[in-house]
XYZ file of C-alpha atoms in Angstrom:
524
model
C 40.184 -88.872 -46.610
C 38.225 -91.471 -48.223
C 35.736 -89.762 -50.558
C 31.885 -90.204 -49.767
C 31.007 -90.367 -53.539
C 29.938 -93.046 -55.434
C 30.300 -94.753 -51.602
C 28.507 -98.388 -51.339
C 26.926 -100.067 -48.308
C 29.245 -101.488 -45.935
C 30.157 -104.798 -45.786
C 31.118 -106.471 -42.267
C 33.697 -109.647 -41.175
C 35.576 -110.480 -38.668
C 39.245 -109.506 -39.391
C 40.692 -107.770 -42.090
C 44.423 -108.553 -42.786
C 46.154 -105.555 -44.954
C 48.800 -106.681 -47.242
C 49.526 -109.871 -49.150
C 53.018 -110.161 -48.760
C 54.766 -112.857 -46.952
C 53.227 -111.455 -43.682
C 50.291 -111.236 -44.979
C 50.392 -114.837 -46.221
C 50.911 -116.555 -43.457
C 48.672 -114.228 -41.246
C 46.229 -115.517 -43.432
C 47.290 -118.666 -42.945
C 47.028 -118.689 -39.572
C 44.118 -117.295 -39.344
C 41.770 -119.174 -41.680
C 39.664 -120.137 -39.930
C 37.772 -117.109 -39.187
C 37.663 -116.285 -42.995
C 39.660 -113.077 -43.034
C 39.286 -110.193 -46.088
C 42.864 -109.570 -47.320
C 43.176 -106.261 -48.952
C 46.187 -106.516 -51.810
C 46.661 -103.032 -53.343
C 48.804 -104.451 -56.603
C 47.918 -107.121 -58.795
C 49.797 -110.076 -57.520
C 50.572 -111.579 -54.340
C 54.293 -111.415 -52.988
C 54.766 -108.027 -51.756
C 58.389 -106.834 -52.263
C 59.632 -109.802 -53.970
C 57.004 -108.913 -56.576
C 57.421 -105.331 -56.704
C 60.689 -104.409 -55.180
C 63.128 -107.252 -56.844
C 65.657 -106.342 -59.423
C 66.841 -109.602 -62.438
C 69.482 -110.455 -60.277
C 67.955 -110.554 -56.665
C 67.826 -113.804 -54.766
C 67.405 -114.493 -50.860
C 69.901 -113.600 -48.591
C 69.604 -116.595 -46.593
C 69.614 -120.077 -47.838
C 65.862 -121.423 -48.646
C 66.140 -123.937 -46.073
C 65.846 -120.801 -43.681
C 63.260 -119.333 -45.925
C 59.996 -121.640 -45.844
C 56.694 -122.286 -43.889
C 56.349 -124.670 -41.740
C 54.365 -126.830 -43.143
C 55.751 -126.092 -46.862
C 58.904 -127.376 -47.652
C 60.651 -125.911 -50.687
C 61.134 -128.493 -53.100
C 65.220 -129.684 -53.050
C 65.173 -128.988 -49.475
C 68.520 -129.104 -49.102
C 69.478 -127.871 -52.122
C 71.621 -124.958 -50.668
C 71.453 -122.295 -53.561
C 69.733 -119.115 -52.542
C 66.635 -119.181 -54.683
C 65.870 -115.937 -57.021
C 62.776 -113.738 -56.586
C 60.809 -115.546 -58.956
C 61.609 -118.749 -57.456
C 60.544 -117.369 -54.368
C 57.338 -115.871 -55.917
C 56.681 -119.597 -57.318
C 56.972 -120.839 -53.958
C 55.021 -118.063 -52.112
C 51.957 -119.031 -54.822
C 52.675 -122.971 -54.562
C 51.973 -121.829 -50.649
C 48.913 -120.297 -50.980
C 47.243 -122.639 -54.108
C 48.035 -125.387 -51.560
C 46.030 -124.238 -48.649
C 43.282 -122.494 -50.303
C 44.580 -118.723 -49.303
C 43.563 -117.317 -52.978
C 39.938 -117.256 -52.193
C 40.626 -114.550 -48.989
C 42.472 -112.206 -50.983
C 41.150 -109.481 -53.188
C 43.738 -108.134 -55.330
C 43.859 -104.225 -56.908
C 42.107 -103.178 -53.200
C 43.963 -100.358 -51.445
C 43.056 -99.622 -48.601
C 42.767 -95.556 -48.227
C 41.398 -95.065 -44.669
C 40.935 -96.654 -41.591
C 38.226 -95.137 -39.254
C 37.673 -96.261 -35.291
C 34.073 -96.418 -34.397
C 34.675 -98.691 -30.988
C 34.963 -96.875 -27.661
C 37.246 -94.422 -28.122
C 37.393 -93.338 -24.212
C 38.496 -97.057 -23.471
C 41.043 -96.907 -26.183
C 42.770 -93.789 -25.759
C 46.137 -94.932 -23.531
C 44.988 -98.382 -22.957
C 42.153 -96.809 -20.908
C 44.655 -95.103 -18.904
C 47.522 -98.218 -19.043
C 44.694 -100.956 -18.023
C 43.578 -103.986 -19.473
C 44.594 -104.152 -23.351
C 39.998 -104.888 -24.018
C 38.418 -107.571 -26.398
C 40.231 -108.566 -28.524
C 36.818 -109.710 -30.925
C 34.322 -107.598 -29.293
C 31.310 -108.749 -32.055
C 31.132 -106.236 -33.656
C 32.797 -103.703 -35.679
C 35.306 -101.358 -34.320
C 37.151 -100.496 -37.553
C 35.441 -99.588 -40.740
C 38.110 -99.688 -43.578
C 37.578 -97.623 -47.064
C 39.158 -99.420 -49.845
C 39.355 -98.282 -53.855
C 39.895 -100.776 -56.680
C 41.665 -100.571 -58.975
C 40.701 -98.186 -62.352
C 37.495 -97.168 -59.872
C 36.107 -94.304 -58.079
C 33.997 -96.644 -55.578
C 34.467 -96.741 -52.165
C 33.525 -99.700 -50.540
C 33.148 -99.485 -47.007
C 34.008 -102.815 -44.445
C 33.285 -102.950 -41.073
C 35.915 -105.233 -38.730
C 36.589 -106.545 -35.285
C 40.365 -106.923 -35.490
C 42.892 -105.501 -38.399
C 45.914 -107.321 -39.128
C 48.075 -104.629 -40.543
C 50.747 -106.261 -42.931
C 51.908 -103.689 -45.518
C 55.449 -103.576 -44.252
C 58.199 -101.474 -44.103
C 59.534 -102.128 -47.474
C 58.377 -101.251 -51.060
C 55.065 -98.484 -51.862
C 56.901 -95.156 -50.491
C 60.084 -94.086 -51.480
C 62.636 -92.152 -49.454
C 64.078 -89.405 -50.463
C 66.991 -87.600 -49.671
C 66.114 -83.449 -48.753
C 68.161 -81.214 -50.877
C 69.231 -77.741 -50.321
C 66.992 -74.877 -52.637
C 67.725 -75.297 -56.230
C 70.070 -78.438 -55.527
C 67.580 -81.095 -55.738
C 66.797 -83.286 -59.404
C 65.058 -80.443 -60.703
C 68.076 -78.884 -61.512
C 70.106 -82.380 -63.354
C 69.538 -82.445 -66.710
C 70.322 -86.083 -66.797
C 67.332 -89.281 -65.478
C 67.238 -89.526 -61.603
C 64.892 -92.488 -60.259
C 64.541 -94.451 -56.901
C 65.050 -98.178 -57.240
C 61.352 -99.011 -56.723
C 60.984 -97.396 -60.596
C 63.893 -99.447 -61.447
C 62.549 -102.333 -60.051
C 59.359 -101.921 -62.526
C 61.805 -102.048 -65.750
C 61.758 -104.933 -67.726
C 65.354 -106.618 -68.259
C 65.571 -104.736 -71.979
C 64.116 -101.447 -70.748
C 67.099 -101.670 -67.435
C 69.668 -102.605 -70.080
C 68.797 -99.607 -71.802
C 68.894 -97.199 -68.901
C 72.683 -98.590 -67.627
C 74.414 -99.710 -70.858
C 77.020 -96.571 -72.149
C 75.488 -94.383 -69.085
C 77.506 -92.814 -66.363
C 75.492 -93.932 -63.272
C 75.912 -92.864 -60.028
C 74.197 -95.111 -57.193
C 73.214 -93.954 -53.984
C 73.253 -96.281 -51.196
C 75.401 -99.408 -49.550
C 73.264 -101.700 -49.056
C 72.047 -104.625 -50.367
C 69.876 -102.732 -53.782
C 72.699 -100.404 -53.951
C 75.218 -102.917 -54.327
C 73.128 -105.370 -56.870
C 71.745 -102.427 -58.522
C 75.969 -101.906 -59.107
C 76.652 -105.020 -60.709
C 73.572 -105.144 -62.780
C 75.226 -101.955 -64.225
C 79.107 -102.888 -64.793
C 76.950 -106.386 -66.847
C 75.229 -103.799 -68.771
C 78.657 -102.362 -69.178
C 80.795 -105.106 -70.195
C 81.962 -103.745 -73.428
C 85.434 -101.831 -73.323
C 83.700 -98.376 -74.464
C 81.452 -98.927 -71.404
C 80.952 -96.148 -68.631
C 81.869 -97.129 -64.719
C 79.212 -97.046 -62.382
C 79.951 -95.292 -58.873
C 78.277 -96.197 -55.990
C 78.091 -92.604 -53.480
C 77.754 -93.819 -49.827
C 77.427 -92.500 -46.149
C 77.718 -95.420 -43.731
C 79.579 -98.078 -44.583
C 78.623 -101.836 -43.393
C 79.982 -105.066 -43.651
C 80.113 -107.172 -46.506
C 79.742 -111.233 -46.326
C 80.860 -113.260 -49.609
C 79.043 -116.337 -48.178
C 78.397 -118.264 -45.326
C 81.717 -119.942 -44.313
C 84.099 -118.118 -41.966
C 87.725 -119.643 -41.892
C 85.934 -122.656 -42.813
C 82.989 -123.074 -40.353
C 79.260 -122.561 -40.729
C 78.265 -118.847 -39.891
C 75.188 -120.030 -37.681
C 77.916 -121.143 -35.053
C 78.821 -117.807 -34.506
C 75.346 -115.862 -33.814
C 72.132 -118.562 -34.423
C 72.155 -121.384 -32.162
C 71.235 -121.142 -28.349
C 74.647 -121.445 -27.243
C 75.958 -118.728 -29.358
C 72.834 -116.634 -28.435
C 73.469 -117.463 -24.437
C 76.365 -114.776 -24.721
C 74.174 -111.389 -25.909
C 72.174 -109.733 -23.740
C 68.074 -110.451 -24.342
C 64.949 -108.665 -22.545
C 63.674 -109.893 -19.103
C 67.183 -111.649 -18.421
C 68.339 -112.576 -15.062
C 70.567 -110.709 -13.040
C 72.985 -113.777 -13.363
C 72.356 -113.973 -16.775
C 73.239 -109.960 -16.612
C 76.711 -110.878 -15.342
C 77.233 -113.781 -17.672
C 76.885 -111.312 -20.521
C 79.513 -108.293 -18.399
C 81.977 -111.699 -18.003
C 81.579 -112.937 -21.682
C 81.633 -109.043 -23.356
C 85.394 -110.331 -24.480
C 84.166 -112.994 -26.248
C 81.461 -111.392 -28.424
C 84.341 -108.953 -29.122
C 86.146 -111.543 -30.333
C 84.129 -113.099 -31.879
C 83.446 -110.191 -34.230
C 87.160 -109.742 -34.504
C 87.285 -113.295 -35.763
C 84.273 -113.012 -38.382
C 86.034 -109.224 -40.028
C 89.867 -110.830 -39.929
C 88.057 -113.112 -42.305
C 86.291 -110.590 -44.280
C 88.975 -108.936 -44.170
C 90.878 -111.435 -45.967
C 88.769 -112.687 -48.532
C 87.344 -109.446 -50.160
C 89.945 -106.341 -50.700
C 88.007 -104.055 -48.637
C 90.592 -101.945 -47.345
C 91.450 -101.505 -50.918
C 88.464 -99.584 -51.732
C 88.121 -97.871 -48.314
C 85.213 -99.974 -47.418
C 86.325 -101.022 -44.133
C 83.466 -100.063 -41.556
C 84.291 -98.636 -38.846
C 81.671 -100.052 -36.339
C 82.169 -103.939 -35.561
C 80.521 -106.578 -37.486
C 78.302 -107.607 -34.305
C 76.550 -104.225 -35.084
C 75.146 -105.139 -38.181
C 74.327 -108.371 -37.434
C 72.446 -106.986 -34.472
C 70.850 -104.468 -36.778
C 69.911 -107.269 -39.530
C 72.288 -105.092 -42.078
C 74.750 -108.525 -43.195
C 74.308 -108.656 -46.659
C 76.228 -110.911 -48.896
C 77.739 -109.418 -51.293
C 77.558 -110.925 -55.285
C 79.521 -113.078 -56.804
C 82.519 -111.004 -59.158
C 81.722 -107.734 -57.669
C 85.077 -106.997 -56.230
C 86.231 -108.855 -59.735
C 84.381 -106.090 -61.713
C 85.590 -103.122 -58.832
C 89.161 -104.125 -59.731
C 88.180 -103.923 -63.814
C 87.286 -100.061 -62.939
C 83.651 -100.592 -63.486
C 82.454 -100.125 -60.016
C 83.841 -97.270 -58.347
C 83.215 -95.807 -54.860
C 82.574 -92.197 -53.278
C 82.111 -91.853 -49.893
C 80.198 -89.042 -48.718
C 78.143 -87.123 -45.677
C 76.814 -83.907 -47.688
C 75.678 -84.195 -51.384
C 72.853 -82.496 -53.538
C 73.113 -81.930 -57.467
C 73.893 -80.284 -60.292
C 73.194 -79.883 -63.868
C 75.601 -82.216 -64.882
C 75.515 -85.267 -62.059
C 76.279 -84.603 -58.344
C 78.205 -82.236 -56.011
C 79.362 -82.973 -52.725
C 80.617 -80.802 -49.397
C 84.628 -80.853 -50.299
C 83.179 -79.058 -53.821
C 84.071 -82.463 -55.978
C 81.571 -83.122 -58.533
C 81.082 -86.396 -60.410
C 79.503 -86.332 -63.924
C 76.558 -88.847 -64.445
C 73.614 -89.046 -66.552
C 71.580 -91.111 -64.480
C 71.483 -91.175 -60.893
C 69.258 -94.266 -59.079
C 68.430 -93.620 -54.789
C 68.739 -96.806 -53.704
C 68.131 -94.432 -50.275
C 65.357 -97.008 -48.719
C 61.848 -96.657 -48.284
C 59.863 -95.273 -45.118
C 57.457 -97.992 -43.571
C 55.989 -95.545 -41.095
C 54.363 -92.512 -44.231
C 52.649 -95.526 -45.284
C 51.211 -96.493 -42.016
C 50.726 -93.325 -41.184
C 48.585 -92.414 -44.569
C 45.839 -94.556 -43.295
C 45.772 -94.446 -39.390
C 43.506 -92.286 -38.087
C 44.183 -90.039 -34.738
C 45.012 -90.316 -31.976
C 46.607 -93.866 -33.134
C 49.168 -92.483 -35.841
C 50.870 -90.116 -33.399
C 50.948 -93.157 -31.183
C 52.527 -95.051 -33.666
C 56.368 -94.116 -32.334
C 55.022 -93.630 -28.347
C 57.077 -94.029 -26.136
C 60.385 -94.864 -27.304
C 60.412 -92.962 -31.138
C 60.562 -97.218 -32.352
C 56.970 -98.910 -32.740
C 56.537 -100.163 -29.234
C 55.236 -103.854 -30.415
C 55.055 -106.740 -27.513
C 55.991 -110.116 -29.133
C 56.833 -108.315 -32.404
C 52.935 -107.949 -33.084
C 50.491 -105.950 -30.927
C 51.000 -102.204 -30.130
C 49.532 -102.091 -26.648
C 48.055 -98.565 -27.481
C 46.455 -99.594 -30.722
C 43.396 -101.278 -29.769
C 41.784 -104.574 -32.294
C 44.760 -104.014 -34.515
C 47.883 -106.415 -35.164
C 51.561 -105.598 -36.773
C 53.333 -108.307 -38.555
C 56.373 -108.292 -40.521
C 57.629 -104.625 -38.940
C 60.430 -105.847 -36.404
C 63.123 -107.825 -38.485
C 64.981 -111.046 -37.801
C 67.512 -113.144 -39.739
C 64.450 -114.805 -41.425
C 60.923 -112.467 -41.847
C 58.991 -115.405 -43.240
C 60.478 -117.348 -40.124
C 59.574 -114.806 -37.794
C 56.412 -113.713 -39.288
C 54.608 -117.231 -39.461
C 55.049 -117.730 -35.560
C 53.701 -114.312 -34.889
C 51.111 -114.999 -36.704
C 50.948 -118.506 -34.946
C 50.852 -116.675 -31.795
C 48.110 -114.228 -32.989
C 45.941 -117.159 -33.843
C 46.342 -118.250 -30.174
C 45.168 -114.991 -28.751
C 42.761 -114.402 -31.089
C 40.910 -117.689 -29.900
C 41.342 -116.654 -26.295
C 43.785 -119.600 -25.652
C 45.933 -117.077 -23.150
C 46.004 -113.448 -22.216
C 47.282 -110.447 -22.953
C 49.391 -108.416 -19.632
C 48.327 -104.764 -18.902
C 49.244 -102.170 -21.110
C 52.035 -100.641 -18.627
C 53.220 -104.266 -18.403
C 53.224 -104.788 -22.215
C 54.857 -100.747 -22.835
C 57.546 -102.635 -20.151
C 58.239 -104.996 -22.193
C 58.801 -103.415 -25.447
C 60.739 -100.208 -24.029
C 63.540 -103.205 -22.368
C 63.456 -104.478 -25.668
C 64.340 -101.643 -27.681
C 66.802 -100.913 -24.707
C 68.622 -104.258 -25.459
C 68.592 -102.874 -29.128
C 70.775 -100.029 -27.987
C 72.916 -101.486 -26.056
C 73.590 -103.740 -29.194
C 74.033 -101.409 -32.216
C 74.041 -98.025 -33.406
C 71.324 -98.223 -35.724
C 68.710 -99.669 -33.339
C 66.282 -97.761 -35.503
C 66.207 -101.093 -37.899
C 64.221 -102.799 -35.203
C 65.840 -106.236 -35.388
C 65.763 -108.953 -32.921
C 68.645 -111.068 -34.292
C 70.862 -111.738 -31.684
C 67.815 -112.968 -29.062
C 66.035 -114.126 -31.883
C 65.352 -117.904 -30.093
C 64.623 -116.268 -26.808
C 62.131 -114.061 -28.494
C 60.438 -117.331 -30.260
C 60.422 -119.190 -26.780
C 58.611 -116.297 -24.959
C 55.580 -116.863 -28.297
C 56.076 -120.555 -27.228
C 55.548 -120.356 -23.960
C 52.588 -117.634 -24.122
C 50.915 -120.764 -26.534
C 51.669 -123.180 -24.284
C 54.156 -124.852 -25.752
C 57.796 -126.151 -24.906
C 60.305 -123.462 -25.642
C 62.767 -125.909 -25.843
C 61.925 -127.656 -29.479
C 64.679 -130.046 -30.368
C 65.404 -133.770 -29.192
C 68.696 -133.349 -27.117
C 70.456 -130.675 -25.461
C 73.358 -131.556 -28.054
C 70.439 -130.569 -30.403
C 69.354 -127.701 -28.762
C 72.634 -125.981 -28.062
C 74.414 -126.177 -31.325
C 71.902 -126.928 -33.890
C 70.534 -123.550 -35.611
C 66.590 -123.266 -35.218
C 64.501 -123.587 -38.369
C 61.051 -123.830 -39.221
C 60.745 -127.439 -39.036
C 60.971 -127.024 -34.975
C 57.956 -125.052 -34.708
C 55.344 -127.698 -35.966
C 51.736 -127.195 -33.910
C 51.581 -128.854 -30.648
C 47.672 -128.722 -31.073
């Protein structure tokens, strides 16, 4: 709770957007005009690509995927994927440009969020009715936030919150261990990547070079976090690194598949046309029964490829799961450049395991193997919800996860239990700044009353045959991602504005061409 000392008089706005990451960036944005207070708890703008980005990292998509609407990168069509810092230089271009500096207060972390509005209205939608005001005119919210190096609260009182902290980044998660199994007991460094990720290149160096490391993890920081450690390990007296994993998932070495362009496969309408999507037809229900072999094959066509091109039966990294699961589960991750190069050199080595915990000298796992290591990095994730849940206040936080044990958000953005309050940037897509801007786009709409929310029940509907589609589509649903219906899901925004949901100039166009930003320019 947010202490009363040293508390100053409260200060009251409109909205109140938390987080100035790339949600939080185009939220405000989108949303300028009502001058919106933008609480930043670090010292920059940027969010994960400022806090949670290794030397190496760059976009997994190329930038032509990655860029506001209104903002093209410079070199459009340049088709590198930019680094981090390119992408912070961009992200600040973005904001200098339209004037988004003077909304945000940076080294303000927000501690507590109170509801002072009418809580018997609020509590289950007032019984699964109308959703209320959205801007009421007054303050429902009051918001305690602490600068940095400060004991002061300041108090803010707001109509709407536009919660955009994420689910990356802040709050580390970390494996349980059995009693006395856990880092106490290694005598060597253990650290999540998040404290890697605040090392300086010479103070990483340092950590890797001549260490036996042991990475936990298989996905994208576990796998860069890798091959920043066989660089640092060049040398012939240098120690291997060995990544430990659980799940295995595919692997992409670029964007080509037997020579054609990957959006073919999974990001135009046509290709989309054959996975299932929410609110569907019963025809269109059939359709997708008749045309189950072909998304099957499909798959099969994308891992013979795979397959080929990077030795991962070699190294027992074969998944077992199809590659339309983690595409559906926004879990693709391209792999770098001279990993497998440096795998085959013995400097990246692989243990797959369910059950591990530690022991003086490195780790143990279930079939009694140990592996020596003196450091050992968790590149185990992070866990979105502990931070949401460390400043929602009851009944909301328990309502966080109701019904479904996902957050139940219609369009991606409002939680029809969660009264005056917005999410953006929590379910995922191929492209987050993509998908974040026209949420936000579509917030701005509702927020000046240019259409109206459903019911509750009829929103709850919505989001619980969402999630259902999610199951249906991949085992590990819980990653929230829309990817597969991700132009059906944009259409539905378009429509709800307004708009045409059809966006390009023929149906040539429309069926083959890939969607990006550039066909979501304001009709108003």
């Amino acid at each position: 709770m947010a202490s009363q000392k040293n508390r100053e008089a409260m200060l009251v706005s409109k909205i109140a957007i938390v987080g100035a990451g790339v949600s939080g960036i185009a939220a405000a944005k989108q949303l300028s005009r009502h001058n919106p207070i933008v609480f930043e708890a670090s010292d920059s703008i940027g969010g994960v690509w400022r806090h949670c980005s290794y030397h190496s990292t760059k976009l997994q998509s190329h930038r032509r995927d990655y860029e506001f609407i209104d903002f093209p990168w410079p070199d459009r069509d340049n088709p590198e994927f930019p680094s981090h810092t390119q992408i912070l230089d961009y992200l600040h271009s973005y904001a200098e440009h339209f004037d988004l500096l003077k909304y945000i207060k940076l080294n303000s972390k927000v501690v507590e969020i109170r509801y002072v509005g009418d809580r018997e209205a609020a509590e289950f939608g007032g019984l699964l009715g109308d959703y209320g005001t959205l801007m009421p005119g007054q303050p429902v919210w009051e918001v305690a936030v602490q600068t940095s190096q400060s004991e002061t609260i300041q108090w803010y009182g707001f109509e709407f919150i536009v919660v955009c902290v994420g689910k990356y980044g802040d709050v580390p998660k970390i494996p349980a261990f059995p009693r006395n199994k856990g880092p106490e007991v290694f005598k060597g460094k253990v650290l999540h990547t998040l404290d890697y990720c605040k090392l300086d290149q010479e103070a990483s160096v340092e950590l890797l070079k001549g260490k036996k490391v042991a990475v936990v993890g298989y996905k994208k920081s576990a796998i860069d976090l890798a091959m920043e450690c066989a660089e640092a390990n060049r040398e012939a007296e240098g120690q291997p690194c060995t990544i430990v994993l659980r799940t295995l998932h595919w692997t992409v070495p670029h964007y080509m598949v037997w020579g054609l362009p990957f959006f073919l496969f999974y990001s135009t309408r046509f290709s989309q046309f054959f996975h299932e999507r929410p609110n569907q037809s019963f025809l269109k229900t059939l359709l997708c029964l008749v045309f189950s072999p072909m998304r099957h094959g499909i798959s099969k066509f994308i891992e013979s490829y795979l397959l080929w091109k990077q030795p991962l039966k070699k190294f027992g990294l074969k998944p077992e799961h199809p590659f339309v699961e983690d595409y559906a589960s926004c879990q693709m991750a391209i792999m770098p450049e001279n990993f497998f190069s440096e795998a085959e050199k013995g400097k990246i080595l692989f243990k797959r395991a369910s059950k591990w915990w530690f022991w003086n000298g490195g780790i143990e796992f279930e079939d009694n193997s140990k592996l020596e290591a003196d450091v050992v990095v968790l590149a185990t994730g992070f866990d979105g919800k502990k931070k949401l849940k460390t400043i929602l206040p009851e009944p909301f936080r328990s309502l966080l996860e109701y019904p479904s044990g996902l957050m139940p958000l219609y369009r991606g953005t409002i939680h029809p239990l969660i009264p005056n309050m917005a999410f953006v940037g929590y379910i995922e897509s191929v492209s987050n700044l993509h998908s974040s801007e026209i949420r936000s786009m579509w917030l701005s709409h509702l927020l000046d009353n240019k259409f109206k929310l459903p019911s509750v029940e009829n929103m709850l509907s919505q989001t619980l045959k969402e999630i259902e589609v999610m199951k249906r589509s991949t085992r590990f649903y819980k990653r929230h991602c829309i990817s597969t219906y991700s132009i059906n899901h944009a259409d539905e925004m378009c429509q709800d504005m307004g708009w045409s949901s059809w966006r390009k100039k023929n149906w040539i166009s429309e069926a083959f061409i890939p969607y990006g930003s550039e066909d979501y320019e304001k009709e108003d």
